[in-house]
Amino acid sequence: MPSSAPPTHTVANPVAVPVTTPAAVTVTVTVAQPVCAAPGRPDTLAVNAARHAEAVREAGARLVVFPELSLTGYDLAAPAVDPADARLAPLVEACAATGALALVGAPVAEADGRESVATLAVTGEGAVVVYRKMRLHGPELDRFSPGEEPVVLELDGLRLGLAVCADAADPTHAQETAALGIDAYVASTLYGPGPAQAERLAGHLRERTTAHGVWGVLSTSAGASGEFPETSGRSGVWAPDGTVIGQLGAEPGGLLRAELPRR
């Protein structure tokens, strides 16, 4: 494939995940902003995975999107997470029980020793790394390597372009991703607290959706996350014309459901 057209990764009707019936014209999507466990503890990953599992079961959605580094919190010293780690079992079981695909965040290690800020796709079959953050910033660059290409997941006829935090702040990332053909731009992020950051968050999603005529789906941290004692919250969904379909508040623990039309 030419270098100008990065490959598309597809998660389409994964094994053990019920297929949306042909009569359904929408895909139910939920953005989650769970309470994040304190960083640096032996049980941080297990507690966060259990809370993710609870959110997936409560959401009852086909797609559940979580914030950046959601499994560890934004802790740049957190150990890399193995997608096969047994501590993720409750989340895998929740996805199997509900037929959900969960997009979660974690640091991951590559076979060659490089590490990435990644998005994992979790189904009833297990977890797999599907995207690596391309636009690293600040101290992230001291540890992590950037992802090399944009990624699109296909779920029940819905093409999802993936982004992690600073990716969504850069218009060129959305442009590169939209060039692959997408129905929704799906971002897992963390923004700082306060009204200015909340407006910045909303502005990024309005601009990306209207620029490319796609849906915007954003899950962002609320409350404490790793090194951040407070974050913005305000996860939400935007229509292709920039209209806000719904947004959560600043408090952690919320879920927001929306229906996205299938192709």
PDB file of C-alpha atoms in Angstrom:
ATOM      1  CA  MET A   1       0.000   0.000   0.000  1.00  0.00           C
ATOM      2  CA  PRO A   2       1.429   3.468  -0.807  1.00  0.00           C
ATOM      3  CA  SER A   3       2.843   5.397   2.140  1.00  0.00           C
ATOM      4  CA  SER A   4       0.291   8.161   1.527  1.00  0.00           C
ATOM      5  CA  ALA A   5      -2.537   5.754   2.397  1.00  0.00           C
ATOM      6  CA  PRO A   6      -1.880   4.160   5.810  1.00  0.00           C
ATOM      7  CA  PRO A   7      -3.557   0.809   6.383  1.00  0.00           C
ATOM      8  CA  THR A   8      -6.931   0.695   8.038  1.00  0.00           C
ATOM      9  CA  HIS A   9      -7.310  -1.533  11.072  1.00  0.00           C
ATOM     10  CA  THR A  10     -10.762  -3.062  11.345  1.00  0.00           C
ATOM     11  CA  VAL A  11     -12.733  -4.409  14.266  1.00  0.00           C
ATOM     12  CA  ALA A  12     -15.898  -5.607  12.534  1.00  0.00           C
ATOM     13  CA  ASN A  13     -18.246  -7.962  14.374  1.00  0.00           C
ATOM     14  CA  PRO A  14     -15.534  -9.465  16.609  1.00  0.00           C
ATOM     15  CA  VAL A  15     -15.981 -13.109  17.620  1.00  0.00           C
ATOM     16  CA  ALA A  16     -18.211 -13.504  20.704  1.00  0.00           C
ATOM     17  CA  VAL A  17     -19.579  -9.968  20.317  1.00  0.00           C
ATOM     18  CA  PRO A  18     -23.223 -10.014  19.160  1.00  0.00           C
ATOM     19  CA  VAL A  19     -23.773  -8.435  15.764  1.00  0.00           C
ATOM     20  CA  THR A  20     -26.137  -5.484  15.568  1.00  0.00           C
ATOM     21  CA  THR A  21     -29.325  -6.665  13.877  1.00  0.00           C
ATOM     22  CA  PRO A  22     -29.815  -5.536  10.274  1.00  0.00           C
ATOM     23  CA  ALA A  23     -32.952  -3.658  11.314  1.00  0.00           C
ATOM     24  CA  ALA A  24     -30.961  -1.339  13.582  1.00  0.00           C
ATOM     25  CA  VAL A  25     -30.034   1.925  11.890  1.00  0.00           C
ATOM     26  CA  THR A  26     -27.893   3.302  14.705  1.00  0.00           C
ATOM     27  CA  VAL A  27     -25.012   2.201  16.906  1.00  0.00           C
ATOM     28  CA  THR A  28     -25.301   3.026  20.603  1.00  0.00           C
ATOM     29  CA  VAL A  29     -22.189   4.832  21.840  1.00  0.00           C
ATOM     30  CA  THR A  30     -21.386   5.766  25.437  1.00  0.00           C
ATOM     31  CA  VAL A  31     -18.642   8.076  26.666  1.00  0.00           C
ATOM     32  CA  ALA A  32     -17.449   7.351  30.199  1.00  0.00           C
ATOM     33  CA  GLN A  33     -15.460   9.396  32.693  1.00  0.00           C
ATOM     34  CA  PRO A  34     -14.915   6.919  35.557  1.00  0.00           C
ATOM     35  CA  VAL A  35     -13.464   7.646  38.967  1.00  0.00           C
ATOM     36  CA  CYS A  36      -9.733   6.967  38.649  1.00  0.00           C
ATOM     37  CA  ALA A  37      -7.834   5.010  41.305  1.00  0.00           C
ATOM     38  CA  ALA A  38      -4.881   6.647  43.046  1.00  0.00           C
ATOM     39  CA  PRO A  39      -1.639   6.207  41.069  1.00  0.00           C
ATOM     40  CA  GLY A  40       1.372   4.143  42.024  1.00  0.00           C
ATOM     41  CA  ARG A  41      -0.429   1.534  44.125  1.00  0.00           C
ATOM     42  CA  PRO A  42      -0.134  -2.219  43.541  1.00  0.00           C
ATOM     43  CA  ASP A  43      -3.882  -2.377  42.923  1.00  0.00           C
ATOM     44  CA  THR A  44      -4.249   0.703  40.681  1.00  0.00           C
ATOM     45  CA  LEU A  45      -4.710  -1.270  37.463  1.00  0.00           C
ATOM     46  CA  ALA A  46      -7.050  -3.830  39.033  1.00  0.00           C
ATOM     47  CA  VAL A  47      -9.259  -1.162  40.616  1.00  0.00           C
ATOM     48  CA  ASN A  48      -9.482   0.842  37.406  1.00  0.00           C
ATOM     49  CA  ALA A  49     -10.238  -2.262  35.329  1.00  0.00           C
ATOM     50  CA  ALA A  50     -13.051  -3.188  37.716  1.00  0.00           C
ATOM     51  CA  ARG A  51     -14.496   0.329  37.468  1.00  0.00           C
ATOM     52  CA  HIS A  52     -14.296   0.160  33.685  1.00  0.00           C
ATOM     53  CA  ALA A  53     -16.172  -3.136  33.815  1.00  0.00           C
ATOM     54  CA  GLU A  54     -18.909  -1.574  35.950  1.00  0.00           C
ATOM     55  CA  ALA A  55     -19.223   1.303  33.484  1.00  0.00           C
ATOM     56  CA  VAL A  56     -19.500  -1.078  30.516  1.00  0.00           C
ATOM     57  CA  ARG A  57     -22.247  -3.074  32.216  1.00  0.00           C
ATOM     58  CA  GLU A  58     -24.141   0.069  33.190  1.00  0.00           C
ATOM     59  CA  ALA A  59     -23.763   1.600  29.726  1.00  0.00           C
ATOM     60  CA  GLY A  60     -25.303  -1.320  27.869  1.00  0.00           C
ATOM     61  CA  ALA A  61     -23.866   0.130  24.649  1.00  0.00           C
ATOM     62  CA  ARG A  62     -22.182  -1.337  21.575  1.00  0.00           C
ATOM     63  CA  LEU A  63     -19.241   1.066  21.948  1.00  0.00           C
ATOM     64  CA  VAL A  64     -17.933   2.493  25.233  1.00  0.00           C
ATOM     65  CA  VAL A  65     -15.129   5.069  25.074  1.00  0.00           C
ATOM     66  CA  PHE A  66     -12.821   5.871  28.018  1.00  0.00           C
ATOM     67  CA  PRO A  67     -10.284   8.707  28.604  1.00  0.00           C
ATOM     68  CA  GLU A  68      -6.573   8.860  27.845  1.00  0.00           C
ATOM     69  CA  LEU A  69      -4.509   6.430  29.971  1.00  0.00           C
ATOM     70  CA  SER A  70      -7.729   5.449  31.714  1.00  0.00           C
ATOM     71  CA  LEU A  71      -6.432   2.134  33.074  1.00  0.00           C
ATOM     72  CA  THR A  72      -3.520   3.741  34.942  1.00  0.00           C
ATOM     73  CA  GLY A  73      -4.523   7.381  35.179  1.00  0.00           C
ATOM     74  CA  TYR A  74      -2.239  10.027  33.691  1.00  0.00           C
ATOM     75  CA  ASP A  75       0.794   8.679  35.532  1.00  0.00           C
ATOM     76  CA  LEU A  76       3.813   8.808  33.230  1.00  0.00           C
ATOM     77  CA  ALA A  77       5.715   6.486  35.577  1.00  0.00           C
ATOM     78  CA  ALA A  78       3.058   3.765  35.537  1.00  0.00           C
ATOM     79  CA  PRO A  79       4.274   0.372  34.300  1.00  0.00           C
ATOM     80  CA  ALA A  80       3.314  -0.641  30.773  1.00  0.00           C
ATOM     81  CA  VAL A  81       0.130  -2.689  30.605  1.00  0.00           C
ATOM     82  CA  ASP A  82       0.142  -6.073  28.870  1.00  0.00           C
ATOM     83  CA  PRO A  83      -3.149  -6.496  26.961  1.00  0.00           C
ATOM     84  CA  ALA A  84      -3.167 -10.117  28.183  1.00  0.00           C
ATOM     85  CA  ASP A  85      -2.866  -9.080  31.858  1.00  0.00           C
ATOM     86  CA  ALA A  86      -5.249 -11.155  33.985  1.00  0.00           C
ATOM     87  CA  ARG A  87      -6.302  -7.999  35.859  1.00  0.00           C
ATOM     88  CA  LEU A  88      -8.240  -6.946  32.755  1.00  0.00           C
ATOM     89  CA  ALA A  89     -10.438 -10.068  32.984  1.00  0.00           C
ATOM     90  CA  PRO A  90     -13.426  -8.283  34.617  1.00  0.00           C
ATOM     91  CA  LEU A  91     -13.484  -5.806  31.742  1.00  0.00           C
ATOM     92  CA  VAL A  92     -13.269  -8.564  29.130  1.00  0.00           C
ATOM     93  CA  GLU A  93     -16.113 -10.396  30.894  1.00  0.00           C
ATOM     94  CA  ALA A  94     -18.253  -7.242  30.962  1.00  0.00           C
ATOM     95  CA  CYS A  95     -17.738  -6.765  27.224  1.00  0.00           C
ATOM     96  CA  ALA A  96     -18.675 -10.398  26.602  1.00  0.00           C
ATOM     97  CA  ALA A  97     -21.834 -10.041  28.680  1.00  0.00           C
ATOM     98  CA  THR A  98     -22.998  -6.832  26.989  1.00  0.00           C
ATOM     99  CA  GLY A  99     -21.657  -7.271  23.445  1.00  0.00           C
ATOM    100  CA  ALA A 100     -19.595  -4.108  23.828  1.00  0.00           C
ATOM    101  CA  LEU A 101     -16.369  -2.896  22.304  1.00  0.00           C
ATOM    102  CA  ALA A 102     -14.563  -0.781  24.919  1.00  0.00           C
ATOM    103  CA  LEU A 103     -11.813   1.649  23.931  1.00  0.00           C
ATOM    104  CA  VAL A 104      -9.505   2.129  26.924  1.00  0.00           C
ATOM    105  CA  GLY A 105      -6.195   3.881  27.452  1.00  0.00           C
ATOM    106  CA  ALA A 106      -2.879   2.572  28.807  1.00  0.00           C
ATOM    107  CA  PRO A 107       0.885   2.767  28.385  1.00  0.00           C
ATOM    108  CA  VAL A 108       2.098  -0.234  26.404  1.00  0.00           C
ATOM    109  CA  ALA A 109       5.491  -1.716  25.513  1.00  0.00           C
ATOM    110  CA  GLU A 110       6.481  -2.848  22.038  1.00  0.00           C
ATOM    111  CA  ALA A 111       8.514  -5.948  21.245  1.00  0.00           C
ATOM    112  CA  ASP A 112      11.534  -3.782  20.415  1.00  0.00           C
ATOM    113  CA  GLY A 113      11.413  -2.011  23.791  1.00  0.00           C
ATOM    114  CA  ARG A 114       9.714   1.176  22.652  1.00  0.00           C
ATOM    115  CA  GLU A 115       6.704   2.329  24.653  1.00  0.00           C
ATOM    116  CA  SER A 116       3.535   4.093  23.514  1.00  0.00           C
ATOM    117  CA  VAL A 117       0.513   5.916  24.884  1.00  0.00           C
ATOM    118  CA  ALA A 118      -2.064   3.564  23.451  1.00  0.00           C
ATOM    119  CA  THR A 119      -5.717   2.821  22.900  1.00  0.00           C
ATOM    120  CA  LEU A 120      -6.736  -0.779  23.515  1.00  0.00           C
ATOM    121  CA  ALA A 121      -9.861  -2.327  22.027  1.00  0.00           C
ATOM    122  CA  VAL A 122     -11.462  -4.715  24.502  1.00  0.00           C
ATOM    123  CA  THR A 123     -14.118  -7.260  23.501  1.00  0.00           C
ATOM    124  CA  GLY A 124     -15.313 -10.543  24.945  1.00  0.00           C
ATOM    125  CA  GLU A 125     -12.315 -12.131  23.213  1.00  0.00           C
ATOM    126  CA  GLY A 126      -9.725 -10.036  25.068  1.00  0.00           C
ATOM    127  CA  ALA A 127      -7.749  -6.833  24.604  1.00  0.00           C
ATOM    128  CA  VAL A 128      -5.529  -5.681  21.741  1.00  0.00           C
ATOM    129  CA  VAL A 129      -3.598  -2.491  21.035  1.00  0.00           C
ATOM    130  CA  VAL A 130      -5.286  -0.706  18.132  1.00  0.00           C
ATOM    131  CA  TYR A 131      -3.808   2.802  18.177  1.00  0.00           C
ATOM    132  CA  ARG A 132      -0.722   4.629  19.425  1.00  0.00           C
ATOM    133  CA  LYS A 133      -0.817   8.371  20.163  1.00  0.00           C
ATOM    134  CA  MET A 134       0.870  10.298  17.370  1.00  0.00           C
ATOM    135  CA  ARG A 135       1.143  13.821  18.828  1.00  0.00           C
ATOM    136  CA  LEU A 136       3.133  13.426  22.032  1.00  0.00           C
ATOM    137  CA  HIS A 137       3.918  16.501  24.090  1.00  0.00           C
ATOM    138  CA  GLY A 138       5.925  17.653  27.105  1.00  0.00           C
ATOM    139  CA  PRO A 139       7.376  14.947  29.374  1.00  0.00           C
ATOM    140  CA  GLU A 140       5.619  12.215  27.370  1.00  0.00           C
ATOM    141  CA  LEU A 141       8.505  12.545  24.912  1.00  0.00           C
ATOM    142  CA  ASP A 142      11.000  11.471  27.594  1.00  0.00           C
ATOM    143  CA  ARG A 143       9.514   7.976  27.712  1.00  0.00           C
ATOM    144  CA  PHE A 144       7.203   7.299  24.807  1.00  0.00           C
ATOM    145  CA  SER A 145       7.556   6.973  21.045  1.00  0.00           C
ATOM    146  CA  PRO A 146       4.877   8.465  18.774  1.00  0.00           C
ATOM    147  CA  GLY A 147       2.527   6.326  16.736  1.00  0.00           C
ATOM    148  CA  GLU A 148       3.341   6.233  13.042  1.00  0.00           C
ATOM    149  CA  GLU A 149      -0.062   6.300  11.353  1.00  0.00           C
ATOM    150  CA  PRO A 150      -3.717   7.205  11.817  1.00  0.00           C
ATOM    151  CA  VAL A 151      -6.106   4.339  12.460  1.00  0.00           C
ATOM    152  CA  VAL A 152      -9.737   3.630  11.584  1.00  0.00           C
ATOM    153  CA  LEU A 153     -11.824   0.936  13.275  1.00  0.00           C
ATOM    154  CA  GLU A 154     -14.964  -0.329  11.598  1.00  0.00           C
ATOM    155  CA  LEU A 155     -17.782  -1.410  13.911  1.00  0.00           C
ATOM    156  CA  ASP A 156     -21.175  -2.454  12.512  1.00  0.00           C
ATOM    157  CA  GLY A 157     -20.720  -0.289   9.434  1.00  0.00           C
ATOM    158  CA  LEU A 158     -19.504   2.711  11.432  1.00  0.00           C
ATOM    159  CA  ARG A 159     -15.969   3.898  10.622  1.00  0.00           C
ATOM    160  CA  LEU A 160     -14.270   5.324  13.702  1.00  0.00           C
ATOM    161  CA  GLY A 161     -11.143   7.475  13.434  1.00  0.00           C
ATOM    162  CA  LEU A 162      -9.134   7.264  16.667  1.00  0.00           C
ATOM    163  CA  ALA A 163      -7.320  10.055  18.509  1.00  0.00           C
ATOM    164  CA  VAL A 164      -5.632  10.483  21.892  1.00  0.00           C
ATOM    165  CA  CYS A 165      -5.586  13.914  23.551  1.00  0.00           C
ATOM    166  CA  ALA A 166      -3.055  16.158  21.746  1.00  0.00           C
ATOM    167  CA  ASP A 167      -3.952  14.395  18.498  1.00  0.00           C
ATOM    168  CA  ALA A 168      -7.380  16.024  18.675  1.00  0.00           C
ATOM    169  CA  ALA A 169      -5.837  19.449  19.323  1.00  0.00           C
ATOM    170  CA  ASP A 170      -3.962  19.298  16.003  1.00  0.00           C
ATOM    171  CA  PRO A 171      -6.190  19.872  12.936  1.00  0.00           C
ATOM    172  CA  THR A 172      -3.758  17.960  10.729  1.00  0.00           C
ATOM    173  CA  HIS A 173      -4.327  14.757  12.690  1.00  0.00           C
ATOM    174  CA  ALA A 174      -8.063  14.883  12.010  1.00  0.00           C
ATOM    175  CA  GLN A 175      -7.332  15.712   8.367  1.00  0.00           C
ATOM    176  CA  GLU A 176      -5.033  12.690   7.983  1.00  0.00           C
ATOM    177  CA  THR A 177      -7.562  10.440   9.713  1.00  0.00           C
ATOM    178  CA  ALA A 178     -10.575  11.745   7.805  1.00  0.00           C
ATOM    179  CA  ALA A 179      -8.718  11.100   4.542  1.00  0.00           C
ATOM    180  CA  LEU A 180      -9.111   7.377   5.273  1.00  0.00           C
ATOM    181  CA  GLY A 181     -12.896   7.776   5.267  1.00  0.00           C
ATOM    182  CA  ILE A 182     -14.572   8.058   8.669  1.00  0.00           C
ATOM    183  CA  ASP A 183     -18.050   8.553  10.114  1.00  0.00           C
ATOM    184  CA  ALA A 184     -16.879   9.642  13.571  1.00  0.00           C
ATOM    185  CA  TYR A 185     -13.747  11.113  15.140  1.00  0.00           C
ATOM    186  CA  VAL A 186     -13.312   9.369  18.507  1.00  0.00           C
ATOM    187  CA  ALA A 187     -10.973  11.004  21.018  1.00  0.00           C
ATOM    188  CA  SER A 188      -9.769   9.810  24.425  1.00  0.00           C
ATOM    189  CA  THR A 189      -8.354  12.824  26.238  1.00  0.00           C
ATOM    190  CA  LEU A 190      -7.374  14.675  29.399  1.00  0.00           C
ATOM    191  CA  TYR A 191      -7.860  18.416  29.844  1.00  0.00           C
ATOM    192  CA  GLY A 192      -7.049  20.501  32.907  1.00  0.00           C
ATOM    193  CA  PRO A 193      -9.750  21.995  35.145  1.00  0.00           C
ATOM    194  CA  GLY A 194     -11.573  25.272  34.692  1.00  0.00           C
ATOM    195  CA  PRO A 195     -13.926  26.925  32.196  1.00  0.00           C
ATOM    196  CA  ALA A 196     -11.163  27.929  29.770  1.00  0.00           C
ATOM    197  CA  GLN A 197     -10.073  24.318  29.319  1.00  0.00           C
ATOM    198  CA  ALA A 198     -13.675  23.164  29.017  1.00  0.00           C
ATOM    199  CA  GLU A 199     -14.226  25.656  26.200  1.00  0.00           C
ATOM    200  CA  ARG A 200     -10.961  24.582  24.565  1.00  0.00           C
ATOM    201  CA  LEU A 201     -12.154  20.975  24.664  1.00  0.00           C
ATOM    202  CA  ALA A 202     -15.500  21.839  23.090  1.00  0.00           C
ATOM    203  CA  GLY A 203     -13.820  24.037  20.487  1.00  0.00           C
ATOM    204  CA  HIS A 204     -11.552  21.243  19.329  1.00  0.00           C
ATOM    205  CA  LEU A 205     -14.470  18.875  18.767  1.00  0.00           C
ATOM    206  CA  ARG A 206     -16.656  21.486  17.057  1.00  0.00           C
ATOM    207  CA  GLU A 207     -13.816  22.307  14.678  1.00  0.00           C
ATOM    208  CA  ARG A 208     -13.028  18.675  13.859  1.00  0.00           C
ATOM    209  CA  THR A 209     -16.649  17.676  13.252  1.00  0.00           C
ATOM    210  CA  THR A 210     -17.552  20.656  11.098  1.00  0.00           C
ATOM    211  CA  ALA A 211     -14.294  20.564   9.126  1.00  0.00           C
ATOM    212  CA  HIS A 212     -14.895  16.982   8.017  1.00  0.00           C
ATOM    213  CA  GLY A 213     -18.657  16.532   8.356  1.00  0.00           C
ATOM    214  CA  VAL A 214     -18.323  13.697  10.881  1.00  0.00           C
ATOM    215  CA  TRP A 215     -19.591  12.892  14.364  1.00  0.00           C
ATOM    216  CA  GLY A 216     -17.362  13.811  17.298  1.00  0.00           C
ATOM    217  CA  VAL A 217     -17.104  11.458  20.277  1.00  0.00           C
ATOM    218  CA  LEU A 218     -14.911  12.533  23.195  1.00  0.00           C
ATOM    219  CA  SER A 219     -14.231  10.847  26.528  1.00  0.00           C
ATOM    220  CA  THR A 220     -12.112  12.886  28.888  1.00  0.00           C
ATOM    221  CA  SER A 221     -10.967  12.507  32.474  1.00  0.00           C
ATOM    222  CA  ALA A 222     -12.974  13.948  35.364  1.00  0.00           C
ATOM    223  CA  GLY A 223     -11.727  14.429  38.905  1.00  0.00           C
ATOM    224  CA  ALA A 224      -8.225  13.200  39.713  1.00  0.00           C
ATOM    225  CA  SER A 225      -6.153  11.235  37.196  1.00  0.00           C
ATOM    226  CA  GLY A 226      -2.614  10.187  37.981  1.00  0.00           C
ATOM    227  CA  GLU A 227      -0.456  13.296  38.276  1.00  0.00           C
ATOM    228  CA  PHE A 228      -3.481  15.591  37.918  1.00  0.00           C
ATOM    229  CA  PRO A 229      -5.415  16.268  41.156  1.00  0.00           C
ATOM    230  CA  GLU A 230      -8.247  17.716  39.062  1.00  0.00           C
ATOM    231  CA  THR A 231      -9.297  17.533  35.408  1.00  0.00           C
ATOM    232  CA  SER A 232     -12.039  19.049  33.267  1.00  0.00           C
ATOM    233  CA  GLY A 233     -14.697  16.394  32.736  1.00  0.00           C
ATOM    234  CA  ARG A 234     -17.264  17.475  30.094  1.00  0.00           C
ATOM    235  CA  SER A 235     -17.090  14.357  27.912  1.00  0.00           C
ATOM    236  CA  GLY A 236     -19.597  14.589  25.090  1.00  0.00           C
ATOM    237  CA  VAL A 237     -20.869  13.880  21.599  1.00  0.00           C
ATOM    238  CA  TRP A 238     -21.063  16.387  18.733  1.00  0.00           C
ATOM    239  CA  ALA A 239     -23.082  16.164  15.504  1.00  0.00           C
ATOM    240  CA  PRO A 240     -21.426  16.702  12.095  1.00  0.00           C
ATOM    241  CA  ASP A 241     -22.650  20.316  12.073  1.00  0.00           C
ATOM    242  CA  GLY A 242     -20.964  21.001  15.429  1.00  0.00           C
ATOM    243  CA  THR A 243     -24.146  20.816  17.495  1.00  0.00           C
ATOM    244  CA  VAL A 244     -23.636  19.410  20.992  1.00  0.00           C
ATOM    245  CA  ILE A 245     -25.734  16.250  21.309  1.00  0.00           C
ATOM    246  CA  GLY A 246     -24.902  15.985  25.002  1.00  0.00           C
ATOM    247  CA  GLN A 247     -22.154  16.621  27.549  1.00  0.00           C
ATOM    248  CA  LEU A 248     -21.405  15.364  31.028  1.00  0.00           C
ATOM    249  CA  GLY A 249     -20.450  17.624  33.908  1.00  0.00           C
ATOM    250  CA  ALA A 250     -17.127  18.038  35.655  1.00  0.00           C
ATOM    251  CA  GLU A 251     -17.745  15.285  38.222  1.00  0.00           C
ATOM    252  CA  PRO A 252     -16.272  11.793  37.745  1.00  0.00           C
ATOM    253  CA  GLY A 253     -18.456   8.738  37.389  1.00  0.00           C
ATOM    254  CA  GLY A 254     -20.778   9.842  34.584  1.00  0.00           C
ATOM    255  CA  LEU A 255     -21.940   8.108  31.420  1.00  0.00           C
ATOM    256  CA  LEU A 256     -23.482   9.695  28.328  1.00  0.00           C
ATOM    257  CA  ARG A 257     -25.262   7.642  25.647  1.00  0.00           C
ATOM    258  CA  ALA A 258     -25.884   8.649  22.049  1.00  0.00           C
ATOM    259  CA  GLU A 259     -27.083   6.955  18.866  1.00  0.00           C
ATOM    260  CA  LEU A 260     -24.816   7.270  15.823  1.00  0.00           C
ATOM    261  CA  PRO A 261     -26.301   6.388  12.411  1.00  0.00           C
ATOM    262  CA  ARG A 262     -24.866   3.400  10.594  1.00  0.00           C
ATOM    263  CA  ARG A 263     -23.838   3.453   6.971  1.00  0.00           C
TER     264      ARG A 263
END
